[in-house]
Amino acid sequence: MFADLHMHTTFSDGTFSPEEMAQAAQRHQLACVALTDHDTIAGCARMAAECARLGIEFVNATELTAEIDGVEVHILGYFIDLVDGHFLANLVKFQHARQQRIHEMAAALQRHGVPLQAEAVFAIAKCESPGRPHVARALVQAGLCRTMDEAFERYLKKHRPAWVPKFKISAFDAIELIHHAGGVAVIAHPALNKCDDIIPPLVEAGIDGIECFHTRHSTAASEHYMLMAEQLGLAITGGSDCHGMNKGKPLMGGIKLPVSHVRQLEARARAIREKALAA
Ligand code: AMP
Ligand code: FE
Ligand code: FE
Ligand code: ZN
């Protein structure tokens, strides 16, 4: 009985629809999945329905981009209440910032002599949470780059001509927003963000877990964060960060988190809700 708690669909920068993602989970014999689209929970209802049809447990979630002291950290929120108005209003703010950033990236490309219109990016993204992968796809489709990798290397990576910093909320606010929506907050792929120094203040702020297992975590990194989670009394999570096809096959299946960890995460969510009711 295994879970994968990190994946993105067409509702953000993935290429599978929520139904296709659920079907991929079935092929990989996963017992439980969470949809963690960037800055949106709009795909959750559809994926929940398909998972129910397939007999797979589904967890509502999202991935927020946050920071402390200039250090970027991605915060996953699990067991989010899908109708929490305050949470939804904040997601809309983050989505607008993403859309504004697409306009800024297109303008930067144009200044650099690359004739890409923001509208071409929106036409490809067809979602409220567009990101750099959509700009890369638009560059490829317009024949301005051969591959997405080339688009990132030439234009979109940090400090390249069309790189525009992303709007980030404070990690403290991210944790509070997630808790307010009945969810649990988890540090995503810490090895990728090299954010160990900010883990103590995150613990102080009530972070609930660490994503110990991730496609791009080495075995040593996973063990390092498992030990840290145990020492700090935090939940252990893991996920593939599947965005659809990657070099011919999806990343899904690469991470197999025992579902017992999902039960512990769920118990924490229940405790947060009970505490909110008692307050
Ligand atoms: P953004 O949220 O707009 O900054 O874009 C970040 C996303 O870009 C991440 O989800 C990555 O999956 C993706 N990404 C980063 N580097 C590359 C790359 N070289 N090729 C394809 N996708 C990338
Ligand atoms: Fe992504
Ligand atoms: Fe991330
Ligand atoms: Zn992700």
Coordinates of C-alpha atoms and ligand atoms in Angstrom, one line a residue:
M1 CA 0.0 0.0 0.0
F2 CA 1.9 3.0 -1.3
A3 CA 1.2 6.8 -1.9
D4 CA 2.6 9.5 -4.1
L5 CA 1.9 12.9 -2.5
H6 CA 3.3 15.3 -5.1
M7 CA 2.1 15.8 -8.7
H8 CA 1.0 18.6 -11.2
T9 CA -1.7 18.5 -13.8
T10 CA -2.8 20.8 -16.6
F11 CA -4.3 23.0 -13.9
S12 CA -0.8 24.2 -13.4
D13 CA 2.4 23.2 -15.3
G14 CA 1.8 19.5 -15.8
T15 CA 0.7 17.9 -19.1
F16 CA -1.8 15.2 -17.8
S17 CA -5.4 16.1 -17.1
P18 CA -6.6 15.2 -13.5
E19 CA -8.3 12.1 -15.0
E20 CA -5.1 11.0 -16.9
M21 CA -3.1 11.5 -13.6
A22 CA -5.5 9.3 -11.7
Q23 CA -5.3 6.6 -14.4
A24 CA -1.5 6.7 -14.3
A25 CA -1.7 6.2 -10.5
Q26 CA -3.9 3.2 -11.1
R27 CA -1.3 1.7 -13.5
H28 CA 1.4 2.2 -10.9
Q29 CA -0.9 0.5 -8.3
L30 CA -0.8 3.5 -6.0
A31 CA -3.3 3.3 -3.1
C32 CA -3.3 7.1 -2.4
V33 CA -2.3 10.2 -4.3
A34 CA -2.4 14.0 -3.6
L35 CA -2.7 16.7 -6.3
T36 CA -0.3 19.5 -5.6
D37 CA -0.7 22.0 -8.5
H38 CA 1.1 25.3 -8.0
D39 CA -1.1 27.9 -6.4
T40 CA -4.4 26.2 -7.2
I41 CA -6.8 23.6 -5.9
A42 CA -9.0 23.8 -9.0
G43 CA -8.1 20.3 -10.4
C44 CA -8.8 18.5 -7.1
A45 CA -12.5 17.9 -7.5
R46 CA -12.0 16.3 -10.9
M47 CA -9.1 14.1 -9.8
A48 CA -11.0 13.1 -6.6
A49 CA -13.9 12.0 -8.8
E50 CA -11.7 9.9 -11.0
C51 CA -9.8 8.4 -8.1
A52 CA -13.1 7.5 -6.4
R53 CA -14.1 5.7 -9.6
L54 CA -10.8 3.8 -9.6
G55 CA -10.8 3.0 -5.9
I56 CA -7.8 5.2 -5.1
E57 CA -7.6 7.4 -2.0
F58 CA -7.3 11.1 -2.9
V59 CA -5.9 14.1 -0.9
N60 CA -6.7 17.7 -1.8
A61 CA -3.5 19.7 -1.8
T62 CA -1.5 22.6 -3.4
E63 CA 2.2 23.8 -3.6
L64 CA 2.9 27.4 -2.6
T65 CA 6.1 29.3 -3.3
A66 CA 7.4 31.0 -0.2
E67 CA 10.5 32.5 1.3
I68 CA 12.2 33.4 4.6
D69 CA 15.1 35.8 4.6
G70 CA 15.5 35.6 0.8
V71 CA 15.7 31.8 0.9
E72 CA 13.1 30.2 -1.4
V73 CA 11.1 27.3 0.1
H74 CA 8.1 25.5 -1.4
I75 CA 5.3 24.6 1.0
L76 CA 2.9 21.8 0.4
G77 CA -0.6 22.0 1.9
Y78 CA -2.5 18.8 2.4
F79 CA -6.1 18.1 3.4
I80 CA -7.1 21.6 2.4
D81 CA -10.7 22.5 2.7
L82 CA -11.7 23.2 -1.0
V83 CA -14.3 25.8 -0.1
D84 CA -12.3 27.9 2.3
G85 CA -13.0 31.4 0.9
H86 CA -10.0 33.0 2.6
F87 CA -7.6 30.4 1.1
L88 CA -9.2 30.6 -2.3
A89 CA -8.9 34.5 -2.3
N90 CA -5.2 34.2 -1.6
L91 CA -4.7 31.6 -4.4
V92 CA -6.3 34.1 -6.8
K93 CA -3.8 36.7 -5.7
F94 CA -0.9 34.3 -6.4
Q95 CA -2.4 33.3 -9.8
H96 CA -2.7 37.0 -10.8
A97 CA 1.0 37.5 -9.9
R98 CA 1.9 34.4 -12.1
Q99 CA -0.1 35.9 -15.0
Q100 CA 1.6 39.3 -14.5
R101 CA 4.9 37.5 -14.6
I102 CA 4.1 35.9 -17.9
H103 CA 3.5 39.4 -19.4
E104 CA 6.9 40.6 -17.9
M105 CA 8.7 37.5 -19.3
A106 CA 7.2 38.1 -22.8
A107 CA 8.2 41.8 -22.6
A108 CA 11.7 40.8 -21.6
L109 CA 11.9 38.3 -24.5
Q110 CA 10.7 41.0 -26.9
R111 CA 13.4 43.4 -25.7
H112 CA 15.9 40.7 -26.3
G113 CA 14.6 40.3 -29.9
V114 CA 12.6 37.2 -29.3
P115 CA 9.1 37.8 -30.7
L116 CA 6.9 35.9 -28.2
Q117 CA 3.5 37.3 -27.2
A118 CA 2.1 36.7 -23.7
E119 CA -1.1 35.7 -25.4
A120 CA 0.7 32.8 -27.1
V121 CA 1.7 31.6 -23.6
F122 CA -1.8 31.9 -22.2
A123 CA -3.2 30.0 -25.2
I124 CA -0.9 27.1 -24.3
A125 CA -1.2 27.3 -20.6
K126 CA -5.1 27.4 -20.6
C127 CA -5.0 27.6 -16.8
E128 CA -5.0 30.2 -14.0
S129 CA -1.5 29.2 -12.8
P130 CA 0.9 29.7 -15.7
G131 CA 4.6 29.3 -15.2
R132 CA 7.9 29.1 -17.0
P133 CA 7.3 25.7 -18.5
H134 CA 4.4 27.2 -20.4
V135 CA 6.7 30.0 -21.7
A136 CA 9.2 27.3 -22.7
R137 CA 6.5 25.3 -24.5
A138 CA 5.3 28.5 -26.3
L139 CA 8.9 29.2 -27.4
V140 CA 9.2 25.7 -28.8
Q141 CA 5.8 25.8 -30.5
A142 CA 6.7 29.2 -32.2
G143 CA 9.9 27.7 -33.5
L144 CA 12.0 30.1 -31.4
C145 CA 13.7 27.2 -29.5
R146 CA 14.2 23.6 -30.4
T147 CA 13.5 22.2 -26.9
M148 CA 12.2 23.2 -23.5
D149 CA 15.7 22.7 -22.1
E150 CA 17.1 25.1 -24.7
A151 CA 14.3 27.6 -23.7
F152 CA 15.3 27.4 -20.0
E153 CA 19.1 27.5 -20.8
R154 CA 18.9 30.4 -23.1
Y155 CA 16.2 32.6 -21.7
L156 CA 14.3 31.4 -18.6
K157 CA 16.8 30.2 -16.0
K158 CA 17.8 32.4 -13.2
H159 CA 19.8 35.4 -14.4
R160 CA 19.0 34.7 -18.1
P161 CA 17.5 37.5 -20.2
A162 CA 13.8 36.6 -19.6
W163 CA 14.1 35.5 -16.0
V164 CA 11.7 37.4 -13.8
P165 CA 11.7 36.7 -10.1
K166 CA 8.5 34.9 -8.9
F167 CA 6.2 36.5 -6.3
K168 CA 6.7 34.6 -3.0
I169 CA 4.7 34.9 0.2
S170 CA 6.4 34.6 3.6
A171 CA 6.7 31.0 4.7
F172 CA 5.0 32.0 7.9
D173 CA 2.0 33.3 6.1
A174 CA 1.9 30.1 3.9
I175 CA 1.8 27.9 7.0
E176 CA -0.9 30.1 8.6
L177 CA -3.0 30.1 5.4
I178 CA -2.8 26.3 5.1
H179 CA -3.7 25.7 8.8
H180 CA -6.6 28.2 8.5
A181 CA -7.9 26.1 5.6
G182 CA -7.8 22.9 7.8
G183 CA -4.6 21.6 6.2
V184 CA -1.2 20.5 7.2
A185 CA 2.0 22.3 5.9
V186 CA 5.0 20.4 4.6
I187 CA 8.4 21.6 3.4
A188 CA 8.7 20.4 -0.2
H189 CA 11.9 18.9 -1.6
P190 CA 14.3 20.7 0.9
A191 CA 17.4 19.3 -0.8
L192 CA 16.5 21.2 -4.0
N193 CA 16.0 24.5 -2.3
K194 CA 19.0 24.1 0.1
C195 CA 16.9 25.5 2.9
D196 CA 18.1 23.6 5.9
D197 CA 19.0 26.8 7.7
I198 CA 15.4 28.0 7.7
I199 CA 13.9 24.7 9.0
P200 CA 14.2 25.7 12.7
P201 CA 12.1 28.9 12.2
L202 CA 9.6 26.9 10.1
V203 CA 9.3 24.4 13.0
E204 CA 8.8 27.4 15.3
A205 CA 6.0 28.6 13.0
G206 CA 4.2 25.2 13.2
I207 CA 5.4 23.3 10.1
D208 CA 3.9 19.8 10.2
G209 CA 6.2 17.7 8.0
I210 CA 9.1 17.3 5.6
E211 CA 9.0 15.8 2.1
C212 CA 11.9 13.3 2.7
F213 CA 11.3 11.4 -0.5
H214 CA 11.4 13.2 -3.9
T215 CA 12.5 12.2 -7.4
R216 CA 15.5 14.5 -7.1
H217 CA 16.5 13.6 -3.6
S218 CA 19.5 11.2 -3.3
T219 CA 19.3 8.3 -0.9
A220 CA 21.6 10.2 1.5
A221 CA 19.3 13.3 1.3
S222 CA 16.2 11.2 2.1
E223 CA 18.0 9.6 5.1
H224 CA 19.2 13.0 6.3
Y225 CA 15.6 14.5 6.2
M226 CA 14.0 11.3 7.7
L227 CA 16.4 11.6 10.7
M228 CA 15.6 15.3 10.9
A229 CA 11.9 14.7 10.8
E230 CA 12.2 12.1 13.6
Q231 CA 14.3 14.4 15.7
L232 CA 11.9 17.4 15.2
G233 CA 8.8 15.3 15.6
L234 CA 7.6 16.1 12.1
A235 CA 5.6 14.0 9.7
I236 CA 7.5 12.3 6.8
T237 CA 6.1 12.6 3.3
G238 CA 7.2 11.9 -0.3
G239 CA 6.2 12.3 -3.9
S240 CA 7.4 12.1 -7.4
D241 CA 6.7 15.7 -8.5
C242 CA 5.3 14.2 -11.7
H243 CA 4.5 16.8 -14.3
G244 CA 3.3 14.3 -17.0
M245 CA 5.7 12.7 -19.5
N246 CA 9.4 13.1 -18.7
K247 CA 11.7 11.6 -21.4
G248 CA 9.1 9.2 -22.5
K249 CA 7.6 8.1 -19.2
P250 CA 6.0 9.8 -16.2
L251 CA 8.0 10.3 -13.0
M252 CA 5.0 8.7 -11.1
G253 CA 5.9 5.3 -9.7
G254 CA 9.5 6.4 -8.7
I255 CA 8.4 7.3 -5.2
K256 CA 6.5 4.8 -3.1
L257 CA 5.6 6.3 0.3
P258 CA 4.0 3.7 2.7
V259 CA 0.4 4.9 3.4
S260 CA 1.0 4.7 7.1
H261 CA 2.7 8.1 6.7
V262 CA -0.5 9.5 5.1
R263 CA -2.5 8.3 8.2
Q264 CA -0.1 10.3 10.4
L265 CA -0.5 13.3 8.2
E266 CA -4.3 12.9 8.4
A267 CA -4.2 12.6 12.1
R268 CA -2.3 16.0 12.3
A269 CA -4.9 17.6 10.0
R270 CA -7.6 16.3 12.3
A271 CA -5.8 17.7 15.4
I272 CA -5.5 21.2 13.6
R273 CA -9.2 21.2 12.9
E274 CA -10.1 20.2 16.4
K275 CA -7.9 22.8 17.9
A276 CA -9.5 25.5 15.6
L277 CA -13.0 24.3 16.7
A278 CA -12.0 24.5 20.4
A279 CA -10.6 28.0 20.0
Ligands
AMP1 P1 8.0 28.7 -12.2 O1 7.1 28.1 -11.2 O2 7.3 29.4 -13.2 O3 9.3 29.4 -11.7 O4 8.6 27.4 -13.0 C1 9.1 26.3 -12.3 C2 8.9 25.0 -13.0 O5 9.7 24.9 -14.1 C3 9.2 23.8 -12.1 O6 8.0 23.2 -11.8 C4 10.0 22.9 -13.0 O7 9.3 21.7 -13.2 C5 10.1 23.6 -14.3 N1 11.5 23.6 -14.8 C6 12.6 24.2 -14.2 N2 13.7 24.0 -15.0 C7 13.3 23.3 -16.1 C8 14.0 22.9 -17.3 N3 15.3 23.0 -17.5 N4 13.2 22.2 -18.2 C9 11.9 22.0 -18.0 N5 11.2 22.4 -16.9 C10 11.9 23.1 -16.0
FE2 FE 6.1 22.7 -11.6
FE3 FE 8.4 22.6 -6.0
ZN4 ZN 6.0 20.4 -7.5

